Each structure stands twice: as C-alpha cells, then as structure tokens.
CSV table of N, CA and C in Angstrom, one decimal:
chain,number,residue,atom,x,y,z
A,27,MET,N,-142.0,-233.1,185.1
A,27,MET,CA,-142.2,-233.0,182.8
A,27,MET,C,-142.9,-232.0,182.9
A,28,ASN,N,-142.8,-232.1,181.5
A,28,ASN,CA,-143.9,-230.3,181.5
A,28,ASN,C,-145.2,-230.7,181.7
A,29,ALA,N,-146.4,-231.9,181.9
A,29,ALA,CA,-147.3,-232.0,181.4
A,29,ALA,C,-148.2,-231.0,182.3
A,30,PRO,N,-149.0,-231.3,182.0
A,30,PRO,CA,-150.2,-229.7,183.0
A,30,PRO,C,-151.3,-230.9,183.9
A,31,ASP,N,-151.2,-230.0,184.8
A,31,ASP,CA,-152.5,-231.4,185.7
A,31,ASP,C,-153.2,-231.6,185.2
A,32,ARG,N,-153.4,-233.3,185.8
A,32,ARG,CA,-154.9,-233.4,185.0
A,32,ARG,C,-156.1,-233.0,185.3
A,33,PHE,N,-156.1,-231.9,186.9
A,33,PHE,CA,-157.4,-231.1,186.9
A,33,PHE,C,-157.9,-230.2,185.9
A,34,GLU,N,-156.6,-229.3,185.5
A,34,GLU,CA,-156.7,-227.9,184.2
A,34,GLU,C,-157.5,-228.6,182.7
A,35,LEU,N,-157.6,-230.1,182.5
A,35,LEU,CA,-158.6,-230.5,181.6
A,35,LEU,C,-159.8,-230.3,182.0
A,36,PHE,N,-160.4,-229.3,182.8
A,36,PHE,CA,-162.4,-229.4,183.2
A,36,PHE,C,-162.5,-229.0,184.0
A,37,VAL,N,-161.5,-227.7,185.0
A,37,VAL,CA,-162.4,-227.1,185.9
A,37,VAL,C,-161.4,-225.8,185.4
A,38,ILE,N,-162.9,-225.1,185.4
A,38,ILE,CA,-162.7,-223.6,184.7
A,38,ILE,C,-162.1,-222.4,185.9
A,39,PRO,N,-160.7,-222.2,185.8
A,39,PRO,CA,-160.2,-221.1,186.4
A,39,PRO,C,-160.9,-220.1,186.4
A,40,GLU,N,-160.8,-219.7,188.2
A,40,GLU,CA,-162.0,-218.2,188.5
A,40,GLU,C,-161.5,-217.2,187.9
A,41,GLY,N,-162.8,-216.4,187.9
A,41,GLY,CA,-162.7,-215.4,186.7
A,41,GLY,C,-163.1,-215.4,185.8
A,42,ARG,N,-163.1,-216.8,185.0
A,42,ARG,CA,-164.2,-217.0,183.5
A,42,ARG,C,-165.0,-217.4,183.7
A,43,ARG,N,-165.5,-217.7,182.5
A,43,ARG,CA,-166.6,-218.4,182.1
A,43,ARG,C,-166.4,-219.7,181.3
A,44,LYS,N,-168.1,-220.5,181.2
A,44,LYS,CA,-168.2,-221.3,181.0
A,44,LYS,C,-167.7,-221.0,179.2
A,45,VAL,N,-168.7,-220.3,179.1
A,45,VAL,CA,-169.0,-219.7,177.5
A,45,VAL,C,-169.1,-217.9,177.3
A,46,GLU,N,-168.1,-217.4,176.3
A,46,GLU,CA,-167.9,-215.8,177.0
A,46,GLU,C,-168.3,-215.5,175.2
A,47,MET,N,-169.4,-214.7,174.8
A,47,MET,CA,-170.3,-214.9,173.3
A,47,MET,C,-169.2,-213.3,173.3
A,48,GLU,N,-169.2,-213.1,171.6
A,48,GLU,CA,-168.1,-211.8,171.1
A,48,GLU,C,-168.6,-211.8,169.5
A,49,ILE,N,-169.3,-211.3,169.6
A,49,ILE,CA,-169.8,-210.6,168.9
A,49,ILE,C,-169.0,-209.8,167.8
A,50,ASP,N,-169.5,-210.5,166.1
A,50,ASP,CA,-168.5,-210.3,165.6
A,50,ASP,C,-169.8,-209.3,164.8
A,51,THR,N,-168.4,-207.5,164.8
A,51,THR,CA,-168.6,-206.4,164.5
A,51,THR,C,-168.8,-206.6,162.2
A,52,LYS,N,-167.7,-206.9,161.5
A,52,LYS,CA,-167.7,-207.1,160.6
A,52,LYS,C,-168.3,-208.3,159.7
A,53,ILE,N,-169.0,-209.0,160.3
A,53,ILE,CA,-170.3,-209.6,159.6
A,53,ILE,C,-171.4,-209.7,160.1
A,54,PRO,N,-172.7,-209.2,159.1
A,54,PRO,CA,-174.3,-209.1,160.3
A,54,PRO,C,-175.1,-210.7,160.6
A,55,ASN,N,-175.1,-210.6,161.5
A,55,ASN,CA,-176.2,-211.4,162.1
A,55,ASN,C,-174.7,-212.3,163.1
A,56,ALA,N,-173.9,-212.7,163.3
A,56,ALA,CA,-172.6,-212.8,163.3
A,56,ALA,C,-172.1,-213.1,164.8
A,57,ALA,N,-171.5,-214.1,165.6
A,57,ALA,CA,-170.9,-214.4,167.0
A,57,ALA,C,-169.0,-215.4,166.9
A,58,THR,N,-168.5,-215.9,167.6
A,58,THR,CA,-168.0,-216.2,168.4
A,58,THR,C,-168.0,-216.5,169.7
A,59,PHE,N,-168.4,-218.3,170.0
A,59,PHE,CA,-168.5,-218.6,171.6
A,59,PHE,C,-167.3,-218.6,171.4
A,60,LYS,N,-166.3,-218.6,172.6
A,60,LYS,CA,-165.6,-219.3,173.6
A,60,LYS,C,-166.0,-219.9,174.2
A,61,ILE,N,-165.7,-221.7,174.2
A,61,ILE,CA,-165.8,-222.1,175.3
A,61,ILE,C,-165.1,-223.0,176.0
A,62,GLU,N,-164.5,-222.8,177.0
A,62,GLU,CA,-164.3,-223.4,178.4
A,62,GLU,C,-163.8,-224.9,178.1
A,63,ARG,N,-162.5,-225.2,178.7
A,63,ARG,CA,-162.2,-226.9,179.0
A,63,ARG,C,-163.2,-227.7,177.8
A,64,GLU,N,-163.2,-227.5,176.8
A,64,GLU,CA,-163.9,-228.2,176.2
A,64,GLU,C,-162.8,-228.5,175.1
A,65,ASP,N,-163.1,-230.1,174.1
A,65,ASP,CA,-162.5,-230.2,173.4
A,65,ASP,C,-163.3,-230.2,171.4
A,66,HIS,N,-162.4,-231.0,171.0
A,66,HIS,CA,-162.9,-231.6,169.7
A,66,HIS,C,-164.7,-232.3,169.5
A,67,THR,N,-164.4,-232.9,170.5
A,67,THR,CA,-166.1,-233.9,171.1
A,67,THR,C,-166.8,-232.9,170.5
A,68,LEU,N,-166.9,-232.0,171.9
A,68,LEU,CA,-168.5,-231.2,171.5
A,68,LEU,C,-168.0,-230.5,170.6
A,69,GLY,N,-167.0,-229.3,170.2
A,69,GLY,CA,-166.9,-228.3,168.9
A,69,GLY,C,-167.9,-229.2,168.3
A,70,ASN,N,-167.3,-230.2,167.6
A,70,ASN,CA,-167.7,-230.8,165.9
A,70,ASN,C,-169.3,-231.6,166.0
A,71,MET,N,-169.3,-232.4,167.6
A,71,MET,CA,-171.0,-231.4,168.0
A,71,MET,C,-172.2,-230.8,167.7
A,72,LEU,N,-171.3,-229.4,167.8
A,72,LEU,CA,-172.4,-228.4,168.1
A,72,LEU,C,-171.9,-227.8,166.3
A,73,ARG,N,-171.3,-227.6,166.1
A,73,ARG,CA,-171.7,-227.4,164.9
A,73,ARG,C,-172.4,-228.2,163.8
A,74,SER,N,-172.3,-229.4,163.7
A,74,SER,CA,-172.8,-230.4,162.5
A,74,SER,C,-174.4,-230.2,163.3
A,75,GLN,N,-174.3,-229.7,165.1
A,75,GLN,CA,-175.8,-229.4,165.1
A,75,GLN,C,-176.9,-227.8,165.3
A,76,LEU,N,-175.6,-227.1,164.6
A,76,LEU,CA,-176.2,-225.6,164.4
A,76,LEU,C,-176.5,-225.7,162.4
A,77,LEU,N,-176.0,-226.4,161.8
A,77,LEU,CA,-176.0,-226.9,161.0
A,77,LEU,C,-176.9,-227.4,160.2
A,78,LYS,N,-177.9,-228.0,161.3
A,78,LYS,CA,-179.0,-228.8,160.6
A,78,LYS,C,-180.5,-227.8,161.0
A,79,ASP,N,-179.8,-226.8,161.8
A,79,ASP,CA,-180.5,-225.1,162.1
A,79,ASP,C,-181.2,-224.6,160.8
A,80,PRO,N,-181.9,-224.4,160.0
A,80,PRO,CA,-182.2,-223.3,159.1
A,80,PRO,C,-182.2,-222.1,159.3
A,81,ARG,N,-182.1,-221.9,160.7
A,81,ARG,CA,-181.8,-220.2,160.5
A,81,ARG,C,-179.7,-219.4,160.4
A,82,VAL,N,-179.5,-221.0,160.6
A,82,VAL,CA,-177.9,-220.8,160.8
A,82,VAL,C,-177.5,-220.8,158.8
A,83,MET,N,-176.8,-219.5,158.8
A,83,MET,CA,-176.6,-219.1,157.4
A,83,MET,C,-174.6,-219.8,157.8
A,84,PHE,N,-173.8,-220.2,159.0
A,84,PHE,CA,-172.8,-220.5,158.8
A,84,PHE,C,-172.7,-220.8,160.3
A,85,ALA,N,-171.8,-221.7,160.4
A,85,ALA,CA,-171.0,-222.7,161.6
A,85,ALA,C,-170.1,-223.3,161.7
A,86,GLY,N,-169.2,-223.1,162.2
A,86,GLY,CA,-167.8,-223.7,161.8
A,86,GLY,C,-167.3,-223.7,163.6
A,87,TYR,N,-165.6,-224.7,163.7
A,87,TYR,CA,-165.4,-224.0,165.3
A,87,TYR,C,-163.8,-224.4,164.9
A,88,LYS,N,-163.3,-223.8,165.4
A,88,LYS,CA,-161.4,-224.1,165.5
A,88,LYS,C,-161.2,-223.9,167.2
A,89,VAL,N,-160.3,-225.3,167.2
A,89,VAL,CA,-158.9,-225.1,169.3
A,89,VAL,C,-157.6,-224.2,168.3
A,90,PRO,N,-157.4,-223.2,169.2
A,90,PRO,CA,-157.6,-222.7,168.8
A,90,PRO,C,-155.6,-223.0,169.5
A,91,HIS,N,-154.9,-224.0,170.1
A,91,HIS,CA,-153.7,-224.3,170.3
A,91,HIS,C,-154.0,-225.9,170.9
A,92,PRO,N,-153.3,-226.3,170.3
A,92,PRO,CA,-153.7,-228.4,171.5
A,92,PRO,C,-153.6,-228.1,172.2
A,93,LEU,N,-153.1,-227.6,173.1
A,93,LEU,CA,-152.0,-227.2,174.6
A,93,LEU,C,-153.3,-226.3,175.3
A,94,GLU,N,-154.4,-225.6,175.3
A,94,GLU,CA,-155.3,-225.3,175.5
A,94,GLU,C,-156.8,-225.9,175.2
A,95,HIS,N,-157.1,-226.0,176.1
A,95,HIS,CA,-158.3,-226.7,176.8
A,95,HIS,C,-159.9,-226.0,176.3
A,96,ASN,N,-159.8,-225.1,175.1
A,96,ASN,CA,-161.0,-224.5,174.7
A,96,ASN,C,-161.5,-224.7,173.0
A,97,PHE,N,-161.8,-224.4,173.0
A,97,PHE,CA,-162.1,-224.0,171.3
A,97,PHE,C,-163.8,-222.8,170.6
A,98,LEU,N,-163.4,-222.7,169.8
A,98,LEU,CA,-164.1,-221.3,169.6
A,98,LEU,C,-165.4,-221.9,168.4
A,99,VAL,N,-166.7,-221.3,168.6
A,99,VAL,CA,-167.8,-222.0,167.3
A,99,VAL,C,-168.0,-220.4,166.9
A,100,LYS,N,-168.0,-219.8,165.4
A,100,LYS,CA,-168.0,-218.8,165.0
A,100,LYS,C,-169.5,-219.4,164.1
A,101,VAL,N,-170.7,-218.1,164.5
A,101,VAL,CA,-172.2,-218.5,163.8
A,101,VAL,C,-172.9,-217.7,163.5
A,102,GLN,N,-173.5,-217.7,162.3
A,102,GLN,CA,-173.7,-216.7,161.1
A,102,GLN,C,-175.0,-217.2,160.9
A,103,THR,N,-176.8,-216.5,161.9
A,103,THR,CA,-177.7,-217.0,161.8
A,103,THR,C,-178.6,-215.7,160.6
A,104,VAL,N,-179.3,-216.5,160.4
A,104,VAL,CA,-180.5,-214.6,159.3
A,104,VAL,C,-180.2,-213.9,160.1
A,105,PRO,N,-181.0,-213.1,160.0
A,105,PRO,CA,-181.8,-212.1,160.6
A,105,PRO,C,-183.2,-212.6,161.1
A,106,GLY,N,-182.8,-211.4,162.2
A,106,GLY,CA,-184.1,-211.8,162.7
A,106,GLY,C,-184.3,-212.3,163.7
A,107,THR,N,-182.9,-213.9,163.9
A,107,THR,CA,-182.5,-214.4,164.9
A,107,THR,C,-181.3,-214.3,165.6
A,108,ALA,N,-181.1,-214.4,167.2
A,108,ALA,CA,-180.2,-214.1,167.4
A,108,ALA,C,-178.5,-215.3,167.6
A,109,PRO,N,-177.2,-214.6,167.3
A,109,PRO,CA,-176.4,-216.4,167.2
A,109,PRO,C,-176.6,-217.4,168.4
A,110,GLY,N,-176.7,-215.9,169.5
A,110,GLY,CA,-176.8,-216.5,171.1
A,110,GLY,C,-178.1,-217.4,171.2
A,111,GLN,N,-179.3,-217.8,170.6
A,111,GLN,CA,-180.5,-218.0,170.7
A,111,GLN,C,-179.8,-219.9,169.7
A,112,ALA,N,-179.6,-218.8,168.5
A,112,ALA,CA,-179.1,-220.7,167.7
A,112,ALA,C,-178.0,-221.3,168.3
A,113,LEU,N,-176.9,-221.4,170.0
A,113,LEU,CA,-176.4,-221.9,170.1
A,113,LEU,C,-176.7,-222.8,171.4
A,114,LYS,N,-177.9,-221.7,171.7
A,114,LYS,CA,-178.5,-222.3,173.1
A,114,LYS,C,-180.0,-223.2,172.7
A,115,ASP,N,-180.4,-223.7,171.5
A,115,ASP,CA,-181.3,-224.5,171.3
A,115,ASP,C,-180.4,-225.5,170.4
A,116,ALA,N,-179.6,-224.8,169.8
A,116,ALA,CA,-178.5,-226.6,169.5
A,116,ALA,C,-178.1,-227.7,170.5
A,117,THR,N,-178.4,-226.5,171.9
A,117,THR,CA,-177.5,-227.2,172.4
A,117,THR,C,-178.6,-228.1,173.4
A,118,SER,N,-179.9,-227.2,173.6
A,118,SER,CA,-180.3,-228.1,173.7
A,118,SER,C,-181.4,-229.5,173.1
A,119,GLU,N,-180.9,-229.3,171.8
A,119,GLU,CA,-181.7,-230.1,170.9
A,119,GLU,C,-180.5,-230.8,170.7
A,120,LEU,N,-179.2,-230.8,171.4
A,120,LEU,CA,-178.1,-231.6,170.5
A,120,LEU,C,-178.1,-232.8,172.3
A,121,ILE,N,-178.3,-232.4,173.8
A,121,ILE,CA,-178.6,-232.8,174.7
A,121,ILE,C,-180.3,-233.9,174.4
A,122,SER,N,-180.9,-233.0,173.9
A,122,SER,CA,-182.0,-234.0,173.5
A,122,SER,C,-181.8,-236.0,173.0
A,123,GLU,N,-180.9,-234.7,172.0
A,123,GLU,CA,-180.8,-236.5,171.0
A,123,GLU,C,-179.8,-237.4,171.9
A,124,ILE,N,-178.8,-236.8,172.6
A,124,ILE,CA,-178.2,-238.1,173.2
A,124,ILE,C,-178.5,-237.9,174.3
A,125,ASN,N,-180.2,-238.3,175.1
A,125,ASN,CA,-180.5,-239.0,175.7
A,125,ASN,C,-180.9,-239.8,175.2
A,126,THR,N,-181.6,-239.4,174.1
A,126,THR,CA,-182.6,-240.3,173.0
A,126,THR,C,-181.9,-241.7,172.8
A,127,LEU,N,-180.6,-241.2,172.3
A,127,LEU,CA,-179.2,-242.1,171.9
A,127,LEU,C,-178.6,-243.2,173.3
A,128,LYS,N,-179.1,-242.5,174.0
A,128,LYS,CA,-178.4,-243.5,176.0
A,128,LYS,C,-179.9,-244.0,175.6
A,129,ASN,N,-180.9,-243.5,176.0
A,129,ASN,CA,-182.1,-244.5,176.6
A,129,ASN,C,-182.7,-245.7,175.2
A,130,LYS,N,-182.3,-245.7,174.2
A,130,LYS,CA,-181.6,-247.1,173.1
A,130,LYS,C,-180.8,-248.1,173.6
A,131,PHE,N,-179.6,-247.1,173.8
A,131,PHE,CA,-179.1,-248.0,174.0
A,131,PHE,C,-179.0,-249.0,175.2
A,132,ASP,N,-179.8,-247.9,176.2
A,132,ASP,CA,-179.7,-249.3,177.6
A,132,ASP,C,-181.4,-250.3,177.5
A,133,MET,N,-182.1,-249.3,176.6
A,133,MET,CA,-182.5,-250.6,176.0
A,133,MET,C,-182.9,-251.9,175.4
A,134,ASP,N,-182.0,-251.4,174.6
A,134,ASP,CA,-180.3,-253.1,173.6
A,134,ASP,C,-180.2,-253.4,174.9
A,135,VAL,N,-179.3,-252.9,175.7
A,135,VAL,CA,-178.2,-253.6,176.3
A,135,VAL,C,-179.0,-254.8,177.7
A,136,ILE,N,-181.0,-254.3,178.1
A,136,ILE,CA,-181.6,-255.0,178.6
A,136,ILE,C,-182.3,-256.3,177.7
A,137,ARG,N,-182.6,-255.4,176.4
A,137,ARG,CA,-183.1,-256.4,175.7
A,137,ARG,C,-182.4,-257.9,175.6
A,138,GLN,N,-181.0,-257.9,175.2
A,138,GLN,CA,-179.9,-258.2,175.0
A,138,GLN,C,-179.6,-259.8,176.0
A,139,ARG,N,-178.9,-259.1,177.8
A,139,ARG,CA,-179.0,-259.9,178.8
A,139,ARG,C,-180.4,-260.8,178.6
A,140,THR,N,-181.4,-259.4,178.7
A,140,THR,CA,-182.9,-260.6,178.9
A,140,THR,C,-182.5,-261.9,178.0
A,141,PHE,N,-182.2,-261.8,176.5
A,141,PHE,CA,-182.6,-262.5,175.5
A,141,PHE,C,-181.4,-263.5,175.5
A,142,GLU,N,-179.7,-263.9,176.5
A,142,GLU,CA,-179.4,-264.0,177.0
A,142,GLU,C,-180.0,-264.9,178.2
A,143,ASP,N,-180.2,-264.3,178.4
A,143,ASP,CA,-180.9,-265.0,179.9
A,143,ASP,C,-181.9,-266.2,179.6
A,144,ALA,N,-182.2,-266.4,178.8
A,144,ALA,CA,-184.1,-267.4,178.4
A,144,ALA,C,-183.0,-268.2,177.5
A,145,LYS,N,-181.8,-267.6,176.2
A,145,LYS,CA,-180.9,-268.4,175.9
A,145,LYS,C,-180.1,-269.9,176.7
A,146,ALA,N,-179.7,-269.2,177.8
A,146,ALA,CA,-178.8,-270.0,178.4
A,146,ALA,C,-179.9,-271.1,179.4
A,147,SER,N,-181.5,-270.4,179.7
A,147,SER,CA,-182.0,-271.4,180.4
A,147,SER,C,-182.5,-272.6,179.7
A,148,GLN,N,-183.0,-272.5,177.6
A,148,GLN,CA,-183.7,-273.0,177.2
A,148,GLN,C,-182.7,-273.3,176.4
A,149,GLN,N,-181.0,-273.4,176.6
A,149,GLN,CA,-180.4,-274.2,175.6
A,149,GLN,C,-180.2,-275.4,176.6
A,150,PRO,N,-179.8,-276.6,175.2
A,150,PRO,CA,-179.5,-278.4,176.0
A,150,PRO,C,-178.5,-278.5,176.3
A,151,MET,N,-177.9,-279.7,176.9
A,151,MET,CA,-176.6,-279.8,177.7
A,151,MET,C,-176.3,-280.6,176.7
A,152,SER,N,-174.6,-280.4,177.0
A,152,SER,CA,-173.3,-280.6,176.0
A,152,SER,C,-173.8,-282.9,176.8
A,153,SER,N,-173.7,-283.7,176.0
A,153,SER,CA,-173.0,-284.8,176.1
A,153,SER,C,-172.4,-285.5,177.2
A,154,TYR,N,-171.2,-283.9,177.2
A,154,TYR,CA,-170.6,-284.3,178.9
A,154,TYR,C,-171.0,-283.6,180.6
A,155,GLU,N,-172.0,-282.9,180.0
A,155,GLU,CA,-173.2,-282.1,180.8
A,155,GLU,C,-174.1,-283.0,181.1
A,156,SER,N,-174.6,-283.8,179.4
A,156,SER,CA,-175.5,-284.8,180.9
A,156,SER,C,-174.8,-286.4,181.0
A,157,GLU,N,-174.2,-286.6,181.1
A,157,GLU,CA,-173.5,-287.6,181.5
A,157,GLU,C,-172.7,-287.2,182.8
A,158,GLU,N,-172.7,-285.7,183.5
A,158,GLU,CA,-172.1,-285.6,184.7
A,158,GLU,C,-173.4,-285.5,185.3
A,159,ALA,N,-174.1,-285.3,184.3
A,159,ALA,CA,-175.5,-284.9,185.7
A,159,ALA,C,-176.0,-286.2,185.9
A,160,ALA,N,-176.5,-287.6,184.2
A,160,ALA,CA,-176.7,-288.6,184.6
A,160,ALA,C,-175.6,-289.8,186.5
A,161,VAL,N,-174.7,-289.4,186.2
A,161,VAL,CA,-173.6,-289.8,187.1
A,161,VAL,C,-173.8,-289.1,188.5
A,162,GLN,N,-174.4,-287.9,188.9
A,162,GLN,CA,-175.2,-287.2,190.0
A,162,GLN,C,-175.7,-287.4,190.1
A,163,THR,N,-176.6,-288.4,189.4
A,163,THR,CA,-178.5,-288.8,189.5
A,163,THR,C,-178.1,-289.8,190.5
A,164,SER,N,-176.8,-290.6,189.5
A,164,SER,CA,-176.8,-292.2,190.1
A,164,SER,C,-176.0,-292.2,191.6
A,165,MET,N,-175.5,-291.3,191.5
A,165,MET,CA,-174.7,-290.7,193.4
A,165,MET,C,-175.8,-290.5,194.1
A,166,ASP,N,-176.7,-289.3,193.5
A,166,ASP,CA,-177.7,-289.6,195.0
A,166,ASP,C,-178.7,-290.4,195.3
A,167,THR,N,-178.9,-291.4,193.5
A,167,THR,CA,-179.6,-292.0,194.5
A,167,THR,C,-179.3,-293.4,194.6
A,168,GLY,N,-178.1,-293.7,194.9
A,168,GLY,CA,-177.5,-294.8,195.2
A,168,GLY,C,-177.3,-295.2,194.5
A,169,ARG,N,-178.1,-295.7,193.6
A,169,ARG,CA,-178.5,-297.0,192.6
A,169,ARG,C,-177.1,-296.2,190.9
A,170,PRO,N,-175.9,-297.6,190.7
A,170,PRO,CA,-175.6,-298.0,190.0
A,170,PRO,C,-176.1,-297.4,188.5
A,171,ASP,N,-176.5,-296.3,188.0
A,171,ASP,CA,-177.0,-295.8,186.8
A,171,ASP,C,-176.0,-295.8,184.6
A,172,MET,N,-175.0,-295.7,185.9
A,172,MET,CA,-173.9,-295.4,184.3
A,172,MET,C,-172.9,-297.1,184.7
A,173,ASP,N,-172.2,-298.0,183.7
A,173,ASP,CA,-171.8,-298.6,183.2
A,173,ASP,C,-170.2,-298.6,183.8
A,174,PHE,N,-169.7,-298.7,184.4
A,174,PHE,CA,-167.7,-298.4,183.7
A,174,PHE,C,-166.9,-299.1,182.7
C-alpha cells in the first residue's frame, strides 16, 4: 500500500526539532513556527489561545499539505513582546485550561457514579422482583407464604 507507517504520525525524525521558529523579516514582531507531528487539532487550539492574548495582533495557522504531519503558526505581536514568548505563554495557558477541563470532567464522572449508586440502592423493587423476593423468603423459612 501507499499509506505511510503509523509511527510517522508521531515520531519526530532524527535531526528535526518539535518546534522551529523563523523570524519574519517583512513584518515587525512576527515569526512563523513550524510544529512537527501535529495537526489541525492543536493548530486551531493554539491559534484561539493566541488570539485571547491582548499582546497578539495576529495569529493564524495552516497545514501545508494533508500528507505532511506538521503545521505552521504565524504570530505577530505588539512592539515589546516577542512572538516566541507569546506562543510559550499561550501553550502554558492552554495546558492549564485543558487540565481544568479534565479535572471538572473527572469530578462530574465521580458525581454521576455516586448518584447512580445511591439511586440504585434506594430504588423500590418492581412487582416481579418483590414476588421473587417473597418466594425466596418462603423457601428459606420453609413456610408456604405464597399461594400458587
């Protein structure tokens, strides 16, 4: 088949770095970052996080080719702020937001399981289950409590 090996989606080849920065000489306070072995998922989250920062004037990303496993992020900042620092800060904030979301999700799962356990322990028996329990009780005591 012509399909690339799956490990090529996440293993960085020797001699390449995860993130490479190229300063833009035509636009002040701008740089393009090439991020290896990632896709639209991280690209769009980084772009959104960068745009939340008031020091960032422009942030955009693109995937050069669908079969290449990298994307480019272009960042332009206000004077006095380095684009690399803005990307680093956005990454830290994004990690923090994802950890907060994960913690909230975990707490909701625990809360839901606790609720379901409590509900199951307090739920009244159906008529079939109560008949079955009565039959079991009469079998245990040896008394014919049920008429058949």
